[in-house]
Phi, psi and omega in degrees: 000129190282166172296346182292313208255352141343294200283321179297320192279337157301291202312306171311271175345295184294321183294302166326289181296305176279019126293310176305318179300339184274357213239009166125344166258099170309196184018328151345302163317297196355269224303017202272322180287320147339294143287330163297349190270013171285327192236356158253204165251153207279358170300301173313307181316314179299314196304274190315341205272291189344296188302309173316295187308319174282005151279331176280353186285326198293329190276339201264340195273340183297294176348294208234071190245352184249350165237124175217202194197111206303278212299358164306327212290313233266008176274270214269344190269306165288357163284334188265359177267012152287310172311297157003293173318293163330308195285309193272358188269004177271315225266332163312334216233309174280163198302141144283024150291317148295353165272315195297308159304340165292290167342310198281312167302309192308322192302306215277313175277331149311330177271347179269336159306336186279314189296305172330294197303297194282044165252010186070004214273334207289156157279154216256346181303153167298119166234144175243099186275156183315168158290337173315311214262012039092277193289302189292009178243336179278302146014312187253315177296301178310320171299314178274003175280298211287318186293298173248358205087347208263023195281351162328249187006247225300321178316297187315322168313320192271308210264006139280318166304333192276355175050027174309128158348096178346283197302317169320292232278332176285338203259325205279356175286317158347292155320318215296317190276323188281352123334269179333320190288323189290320176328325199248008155330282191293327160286341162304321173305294198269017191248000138093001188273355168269067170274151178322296207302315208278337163291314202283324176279290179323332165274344176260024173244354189306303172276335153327287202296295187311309204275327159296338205267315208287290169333303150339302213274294178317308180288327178299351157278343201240353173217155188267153174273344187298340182274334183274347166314288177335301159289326175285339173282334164260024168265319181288339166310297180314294195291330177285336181304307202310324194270348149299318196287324182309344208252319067069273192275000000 
C-alpha cells in the first residue's frame, strides 16, 4: 500500500469519527489524530484535521445552538487560549517524535480512563468543582486541543461531573471547541502547516466530514453510544501504544 492510499484508508475512518463526535458522541474523534498519524506525522495531521473540524464545528453548533450552558463557556474558554499557547511554543519547540509520544499518552489515558468510567467503576453522585478548576481544565484542554486535537479528557474532567442535560452537555461542548479550533488558527499559520498539499487533502475529506457530522446529530437522539465507546477506546489504547513505541524506537 502506497502513502497516499495508507493516508486515504486511515484518513476516511478518522474524518467519520470525528463527525459523529461532533454531531454529539463526544470523544470518539480522540481517536482520529492517532490514525492518522500511523501514517504522516502528527503535526500535518493535526494541520489537516484543523480545517475539517471548524467545518464540522458549524454543523454541530447550528444543531445545538439553543442549548448550552453560559458558565462553563465563561470558565473554560479563557483558560484554553492559555492552554492554546502553551501548546504551539511546545509544539515549536520540540521533536516531532515527542509530539508522537504525546499524542500517544493522551490516546492510552483517555482510553483507558473511558474504559474504567463504562466498568461503572468512576463516581456517578453530581459534583460542581469550582470555576478555578474550570479555568485550569479549560486550560489543559487548549494545550492537548492545540497539540493533538485531543483536548475532550480534560474539558470532560470538569464538566461531566457537573450532570447537564444531554443537549446543554452537547451543545456547550460544541461552542466550546469551535471556539478553541478558530483560536488555534494564527498558530497553525505560524508554525507554516497550512501548505497546498495539507489544504488539499483536507478538502478532499471535506463532504466526508459534513455528512458523518449531520449523521452525528441524527444518531445521537436515536441511538445509545456504549456499546460503540467500549471499541473505540480500546482500539484507541492499541493505537496510541503503537505511536509510543514509534516515538520511542
Amino acid at each position: 500500500m502506497t502513502e497516499g492510499s495508507l493516508f486515504f484508508a486511515l484518513a476516511v475512518p478518522a474524518v467519520i469519527l470525528l463527525g459523529l463526535a461532533k454531531g454529539g458522541f463526544a470523544g470518539m474523534g480522540a481517536l482520529s489524530l492517532p490514525m492518522l498519524a500511523l501514517a504522516i506525522s502528527p503535526v500535518r495531521a493535526a494541520a489537516i484535521l484543523l480545517p475539517i473540524l471548524i467545518v464540522q464545528d458549524v454543523v454541530g453548533v447550528w444543531a445545538f445552538r439553543n442549548s448550552w450552558d453560559r458558565y462553563v463557556l465563561a470558565w473554560t474558554l479563557p483558560g484554553a487560549v492559555i492552554g492554546i499557547a502553551l501548546g504551539y511554543l511546545f509544539a515549536a519547540q520540540v521533536s516531532p517524535d515527542a509530539v508522537l509520544g504525546l499524542v500517544g499518552a493522551i490516546s492510552v489515558l483517555f482510553g483507558g480512563y473511558r474504559l474504567w468510567r463504562e466498568r461503572g467503576h468512576a463516581v456517578t453522585s453530581a459534583t460542581n468543582a469550582p470555576g478555578w478548576v474550570g479555568a485550569l481544565c479549560g486550560m489543559a484542554s487548549g494545550f492537548t486541543s492545540q497539540v493533538a486535537h485531543a483536548g475532550q479528557p480534560p474539558f470532560q474532567l470538569w464538566v461531566l461531573p457537573r450532570r447537564l442535560p444531554r443537549d446543554v452537555l452537547v451543545g456547550t461542548t460544541a461552542i466550546f471547541f469551535a471556539a478553541v479550533n478558530w483560536i488555534k488558527v494564527p498558530a497553525y499559520w505560524a508554525l507554516g502547516q497550512f501548505d497546498r498539499a495539507n489544504m488539499v487533502a483536507a478538502g478532499l475529506l471535506m463532504p466526508i466530514a459534513i455528512l458523518s457530522t449531520l449523521a452525528g446529530v441524527w444518531l445521537v437522539r436515536r441511538i445509545a453510544p456504549e456499546r460503540f465507546y467500549t471499541a473505540i477506546y480500546g482500539l484507541m489504547m492499541l493505537v496510541g501504544a503503537k505511536l509510543i513505541w514509534d516515538a520511542l524506537v
